CSV table of C-alpha atoms in Angstrom, one decimal:
chain,number,residue,atom,x,y,z
B,1,MET,CA,0.0,0.0,0.0
B,2,GLY,CA,2.8,2.4,0.9
B,3,SER,CA,4.6,1.9,-2.4
B,4,GLN,CA,1.4,2.4,-4.3
B,5,GLU,CA,0.6,5.7,-2.6
B,6,GLU,CA,4.1,6.9,-3.2
B,7,GLY,CA,3.7,6.1,-6.9
B,8,GLU,CA,0.4,7.9,-7.1
B,9,GLY,CA,1.9,11.0,-5.4
B,10,ALA,CA,4.9,11.0,-7.7
B,11,GLU,CA,2.8,11.3,-10.9
B,12,PRO,CA,1.2,14.8,-10.1
B,13,THR,CA,4.6,16.1,-9.1
B,14,ALA,CA,6.2,15.1,-12.3
B,15,ALA,CA,3.3,16.6,-14.3
B,16,LEU,CA,3.6,19.9,-12.3
B,17,MET,CA,7.3,20.2,-13.0
B,18,GLU,CA,6.7,19.5,-16.7
B,19,ASP,CA,4.1,22.3,-16.9
B,20,MET,CA,6.4,24.8,-15.2
B,21,ASP,CA,9.2,23.9,-17.7
B,22,SER,CA,6.9,24.5,-20.6
B,23,LYS,CA,5.9,28.0,-19.2
B,24,ASP,CA,9.5,28.9,-18.7
B,25,LYS,CA,10.3,28.0,-22.3
B,26,LYS,CA,7.4,30.2,-23.5
B,27,LEU,CA,8.7,33.2,-21.5
B,28,GLU,CA,12.2,32.7,-22.9
B,29,GLN,CA,10.8,32.7,-26.4
B,30,HIS,CA,9.2,36.1,-25.8
B,31,GLY,CA,12.5,37.5,-24.4
B,32,ILE,CA,11.3,37.6,-20.8
B,33,SER,CA,13.5,36.3,-18.0
B,34,ASN,CA,12.4,35.6,-14.5
B,35,CYS,CA,15.7,36.6,-13.0
B,36,LYS,CA,15.7,40.1,-14.5
B,37,PHE,CA,13.3,42.6,-13.2
B,38,MET,CA,13.1,46.4,-13.6
B,39,ASP,CA,12.2,48.7,-10.7
B,40,GLU,CA,8.5,49.5,-10.2
B,41,LYS,CA,8.6,52.9,-11.9
B,42,ASN,CA,10.3,51.7,-15.1
B,43,GLN,CA,8.0,48.7,-15.2
B,44,VAL,CA,5.0,51.0,-15.2
B,45,ASN,CA,6.4,53.1,-18.0
B,46,GLU,CA,7.3,50.0,-20.0
B,47,ASN,CA,3.7,48.7,-19.6
B,48,GLU,CA,2.3,52.0,-20.8
B,49,TRP,CA,4.4,51.8,-24.0
B,50,ASP,CA,3.4,48.2,-24.5
B,51,ILE,CA,-0.3,49.1,-24.2
B,52,GLY,CA,0.4,52.0,-26.7
B,53,ARG,CA,1.9,49.6,-29.2
B,54,ARG,CA,-0.9,47.1,-28.9
B,55,GLU,CA,-3.9,49.4,-28.9
B,56,PRO,CA,-4.7,51.9,-31.6
B,57,MET,CA,-4.0,55.6,-30.5
B,58,SER,CA,-4.9,58.9,-32.0
B,59,LYS,CA,-2.2,61.3,-33.2
B,60,ARG,CA,-2.8,63.5,-30.1
B,61,GLN,CA,-2.2,60.6,-27.8
B,62,MET,CA,0.9,59.6,-29.7
B,63,LYS,CA,2.3,63.1,-29.5
B,64,LYS,CA,1.6,63.3,-25.8
B,65,LEU,CA,3.4,60.0,-25.2
B,66,MET,CA,6.4,61.1,-27.3
B,67,ARG,CA,6.6,64.3,-25.3
B,68,GLU,CA,6.6,62.5,-22.0
B,69,LYS,CA,9.2,60.1,-23.3
B,70,ARG,CA,11.5,62.9,-24.4
B,71,TRP,CA,10.9,64.7,-21.1
B,72,HIS,CA,12.1,61.6,-19.1
B,73,GLU,CA,15.0,61.1,-21.5
B,74,GLN,CA,16.2,64.7,-21.1
B,75,LYS,CA,15.9,64.9,-17.3
B,76,GLU,CA,19.6,64.4,-16.7
B,77,GLN,CA,20.5,67.0,-19.4
B,78,ARG,CA,18.3,69.6,-17.8
B,79,LYS,CA,19.8,68.9,-14.4
B,80,GLN,CA,23.3,69.3,-15.9
B,81,LYS,CA,22.4,72.6,-17.5
B,82,ARG,CA,21.1,74.0,-14.2
B,83,LYS,CA,24.4,73.0,-12.5
B,84,GLU,CA,26.4,74.7,-15.3
B,85,LYS,CA,24.3,77.9,-15.0
B,86,LYS,CA,24.9,78.1,-11.3
B,87,VAL,CA,28.6,77.6,-11.7
B,88,LYS,CA,28.7,80.3,-14.4
B,89,LYS,CA,26.8,82.8,-12.1
B,90,ARG,CA,29.2,82.0,-9.2
B,91,ARG,CA,32.2,82.7,-11.4
B,92,GLU,CA,30.8,86.0,-12.7
B,93,ARG,CA,30.2,87.1,-9.1
B,94,GLN,CA,33.7,86.2,-8.1
B,95,THR,CA,35.1,88.1,-11.1
B,96,ARG,CA,33.1,91.2,-10.2
B,97,ASN,CA,34.3,91.1,-6.6
B,98,GLU,CA,37.9,90.6,-7.8
B,99,ASP,CA,37.6,93.7,-9.9
B,100,GLY,CA,36.3,95.7,-6.9
B,101,ILE,CA,32.7,96.0,-8.3
B,102,GLU,CA,30.1,94.8,-5.8
B,103,GLU,CA,26.9,93.5,-7.1
B,104,SER,CA,24.8,95.7,-4.8
B,105,ALA,CA,26.7,98.8,-6.0
B,106,ARG,CA,25.9,97.9,-9.6
B,107,LYS,CA,22.2,97.7,-8.8
B,108,TYR,CA,21.9,100.7,-6.5
B,109,LEU,CA,24.1,103.8,-7.1
B,110,LYS,CA,24.1,105.3,-3.7
B,111,ARG,CA,24.9,109.0,-3.3
B,112,ASP,CA,26.2,110.9,-0.4
B,113,VAL,CA,23.1,111.9,1.7
B,114,THR,CA,23.2,114.7,4.3
B,115,PRO,CA,19.9,114.9,6.2
B,116,SER,CA,18.4,118.4,6.6
B,117,ASN,CA,17.3,119.7,10.0
B,118,ILE,CA,14.2,121.3,8.4
B,119,ARG,CA,10.9,119.7,9.3
B,120,VAL,CA,7.9,119.4,6.9
B,121,VAL,CA,4.5,118.5,8.2
B,122,LEU,CA,1.7,117.1,6.1
B,123,ASP,CA,-1.5,118.1,7.9
B,124,CYS,CA,-4.3,115.5,7.1
B,125,SER,CA,-6.9,116.9,9.4
B,126,PHE,CA,-9.3,117.7,6.5
B,127,ASP,CA,-10.5,114.2,6.0
B,128,SER,CA,-14.2,115.0,6.5
B,129,LEU,CA,-14.1,117.7,3.8
B,130,MET,CA,-13.1,115.4,1.0
B,131,ALA,CA,-14.9,112.8,-1.1
B,132,LEU,CA,-13.3,109.4,-1.5
B,133,LYS,CA,-11.9,110.2,-5.0
B,134,ASP,CA,-10.1,113.3,-3.5
B,135,ILE,CA,-8.8,111.1,-0.6
B,136,LYS,CA,-7.2,108.8,-3.2
B,137,LYS,CA,-5.6,111.8,-4.9
B,138,LEU,CA,-4.2,113.0,-1.6
B,139,HIS,CA,-2.9,109.6,-1.0
B,140,ASN,CA,-1.0,109.7,-4.4
B,141,GLN,CA,0.4,113.1,-3.6
B,142,ILE,CA,1.6,111.9,-0.2
B,143,GLN,CA,3.4,109.0,-1.9
B,144,ARG,CA,5.1,111.4,-4.3
B,145,CYS,CA,6.2,113.6,-1.4
B,146,TYR,CA,7.7,110.6,0.3
B,147,ALA,CA,9.4,109.3,-2.9
B,148,GLU,CA,10.9,112.7,-3.7
B,149,ASN,CA,12.2,113.2,-0.2
B,150,ARG,CA,13.8,109.7,-0.2
B,151,LYS,CA,15.7,110.6,-3.4
B,152,ALA,CA,16.9,114.1,-2.2
B,153,ALA,CA,20.5,114.7,-1.4
B,154,HIS,CA,19.3,116.6,1.7
B,155,PRO,CA,16.1,115.0,2.8
B,156,VAL,CA,13.9,116.9,5.2
B,157,LYS,CA,12.3,115.4,8.3
B,158,MET,CA,8.8,114.5,7.4
B,159,TYR,CA,5.7,114.2,9.5
B,160,LEU,CA,2.3,112.8,8.5
B,161,THR,CA,-0.2,114.0,11.1
B,162,SER,CA,-4.0,113.4,11.7
B,163,HIS,CA,-3.5,110.1,9.9
B,164,ASN,CA,-6.9,108.4,10.4
B,165,GLY,CA,-10.3,108.2,8.9
B,166,GLN,CA,-10.8,107.7,5.1
B,167,LEU,CA,-7.1,108.4,4.3
B,168,LYS,CA,-5.7,105.7,6.7
B,169,LYS,CA,-8.4,103.2,5.5
B,170,ASN,CA,-7.4,103.8,1.8
B,171,MET,CA,-3.7,103.5,2.5
B,172,ASP,CA,-4.3,100.3,4.5
B,173,GLU,CA,-6.3,98.8,1.6
B,174,ASN,CA,-4.2,100.0,-1.3
B,175,ASP,CA,-0.7,100.7,0.0
B,176,LYS,CA,0.1,98.4,2.9
B,177,GLY,CA,3.8,99.1,2.5
B,178,TRP,CA,3.4,102.6,4.1
B,179,VAL,CA,4.0,101.0,7.5
B,180,ASN,CA,7.6,100.4,6.4
B,181,TRP,CA,8.2,103.9,5.3
B,182,LYS,CA,11.5,105.3,6.6
B,183,GLY,CA,12.5,108.9,7.4
B,184,ILE,CA,8.9,109.9,8.2
B,185,THR,CA,6.8,110.1,11.4
B,186,VAL,CA,3.2,108.9,10.9
B,187,THR,CA,0.8,109.7,13.7
B,188,ALA,CA,-3.0,110.0,14.3
B,189,LYS,CA,-2.3,113.0,16.5
B,190,HIS,CA,-2.8,116.6,15.3
B,191,PHE,CA,0.4,118.5,14.5
B,192,ILE,CA,-0.1,120.9,17.5
B,193,GLU,CA,0.2,117.8,19.8
B,194,VAL,CA,3.5,116.8,18.1
B,195,ILE,CA,5.4,120.0,17.6
B,196,LYS,CA,5.5,123.2,19.7
B,197,ASN,CA,3.4,126.1,18.5
B,198,GLU,CA,6.4,128.5,18.4
B,199,ASP,CA,8.2,126.2,16.0
B,200,LEU,CA,5.3,125.9,13.5
B,201,VAL,CA,4.9,127.9,10.2
B,202,TYR,CA,1.8,127.1,8.2
B,203,LEU,CA,2.4,127.4,4.4
B,204,THR,CA,-0.6,128.9,2.7
B,205,SER,CA,-0.9,130.9,-0.5
B,206,ASP,CA,-3.4,133.2,1.3
B,207,SER,CA,-0.8,134.5,3.7
B,208,PRO,CA,0.6,138.0,3.2
B,209,ASN,CA,4.0,136.9,4.5
B,210,MET,CA,6.6,135.9,2.0
B,211,LEU,CA,9.0,133.2,3.1
B,212,ASN,CA,12.4,134.0,1.6
B,213,GLU,CA,14.5,131.6,3.7
B,214,LEU,CA,13.8,128.3,5.5
B,215,ASP,CA,14.7,128.3,9.2
B,216,ALA,CA,16.2,125.0,10.3
B,217,SER,CA,14.6,125.4,13.8
B,218,LYS,CA,11.0,125.6,12.3
B,219,ALA,CA,8.5,123.0,11.1
B,220,TYR,CA,6.7,124.0,8.0
B,221,VAL,CA,3.1,122.7,7.7
B,222,ILE,CA,1.4,121.9,4.4
B,223,GLY,CA,-2.3,121.4,4.3
B,224,GLY,CA,-3.3,118.0,3.1
B,225,LEU,CA,-6.5,119.1,1.3
B,226,VAL,CA,-7.6,118.3,-2.2
B,227,ASP,CA,-10.7,120.6,-2.6
B,228,HIS,CA,-10.5,122.1,-6.2
B,229,ASN,CA,-10.7,125.6,-4.6
B,230,HIS,CA,-14.0,124.8,-2.8
B,231,HIS,CA,-12.5,125.9,0.6
B,232,LYS,CA,-10.6,129.0,-0.2
B,233,GLY,CA,-8.6,130.5,2.7
B,234,LEU,CA,-9.3,127.5,5.0
B,235,THR,CA,-5.7,126.7,5.9
B,236,HIS,CA,-5.0,130.4,6.5
B,237,ASP,CA,-8.0,130.7,8.8
B,238,ASN,CA,-7.0,127.6,10.7
B,239,ALA,CA,-3.5,129.0,11.3
B,240,GLU,CA,-5.0,132.2,12.6
B,241,LYS,CA,-7.3,130.3,15.0
B,242,LEU,CA,-4.5,128.2,16.3
B,243,GLY,CA,-2.2,131.2,16.7
B,244,ILE,CA,0.4,129.8,14.4
B,245,THR,CA,2.8,131.8,12.2
B,246,HIS,CA,1.9,131.5,8.5
B,247,ALA,CA,3.7,132.4,5.3
B,248,GLN,CA,3.7,131.6,1.6
B,249,LEU,CA,6.6,130.2,-0.5
B,250,PRO,CA,8.0,132.3,-3.3
B,251,LEU,CA,6.4,130.0,-5.8
B,252,GLY,CA,7.0,132.3,-8.7
B,253,SER,CA,10.8,131.7,-8.3
B,254,TYR,CA,10.3,128.0,-8.8
B,255,VAL,CA,7.0,127.4,-10.7
B,256,LYS,CA,5.4,129.4,-13.5
B,257,MET,CA,1.9,130.3,-12.2
B,258,ASN,CA,-0.9,131.4,-14.5
B,259,SER,CA,-3.7,131.5,-12.0
B,260,ARG,CA,-4.3,131.7,-8.2
B,261,LYS,CA,-1.3,130.3,-6.3
B,262,VAL,CA,-2.7,126.9,-5.4
B,263,LEU,CA,-0.5,123.8,-5.9
B,264,THR,CA,-0.9,120.1,-5.0
B,265,VAL,CA,0.6,118.9,-1.8
B,266,ASN,CA,3.5,117.2,-3.5
B,267,HIS,CA,4.3,120.3,-5.5
B,268,VAL,CA,4.5,122.5,-2.4
B,269,CYS,CA,6.6,119.8,-0.8
B,270,GLN,CA,8.9,119.8,-3.8
B,271,VAL,CA,9.3,123.6,-3.7
B,272,ALA,CA,10.1,123.4,0.0
B,273,GLY,CA,12.7,120.7,-0.8
B,274,TRP,CA,14.2,122.8,-3.6
B,275,LYS,CA,14.4,125.8,-1.3
B,276,SER,CA,16.2,123.6,1.2
B,277,GLU,CA,18.6,122.3,-1.4
B,278,ASP,CA,19.4,125.9,-2.5
B,279,GLN,CA,20.2,126.9,1.0
B,280,HIS,CA,22.5,123.9,1.5
B,281,LYS,CA,24.4,124.9,-1.7
B,282,HIS,CA,24.8,128.5,-0.6
B,283,SER,CA,25.9,127.5,2.9
B,284,ALA,CA,28.4,125.0,1.4
B,285,ALA,CA,29.8,127.7,-0.9
């Protein structure tokens, strides 16, 4: 009995082995080896191409597959190009440094700047008298004042007072960078709370006093009002009520005027800056 069972058990084993040998031969005929396997990623890509060869594809699909194939083939080339570009830039920087030319100096030509002791105040206490469109214009004029002062060889000390209401809201929404402005004091307080009355001079075209020279100990106030001449004499009247000295700049010496002497905030600020520059030149001479 034992020998018979062993014989019956041997027959299926031999048949199984014969079946496995036949499968191996078929695999070898198709060029597939059990001992050679690609990694998972390459195998997936190979399968995709096999499917593409067996199934009919449109021209668009063929082009897409060809692009993907080229992209994979050129991956190492792109990597090498990036490395070469970085090396080239590094060598260029080293060459410039050896020649004594710093990259930062090439980008920004810095001039000798001597700050002025003159103070200029932008009075923004007229917020309630302006419509939103005029508030936006005032905002633009303030930006120009700041930009011009930053470029000046002798920048004045700037103050932006009564900074609240519509103006602050508009600046917060459209010019968030104002919080990083340098060389300017921005405050919600009125200018009389920031600077002593005896140091203040309100610049207004309605003043009978002509300002021929700027006094370094004074702070010159410019009314931040865009009113299209709807509020004539307002800044002069405010200066009188507050007991502040007032004067007008000699605009005719700097700007050709064909009508009433009313300029934008940034123009008045520019004229004050030019006047300051002139005085610095005369004092240096």
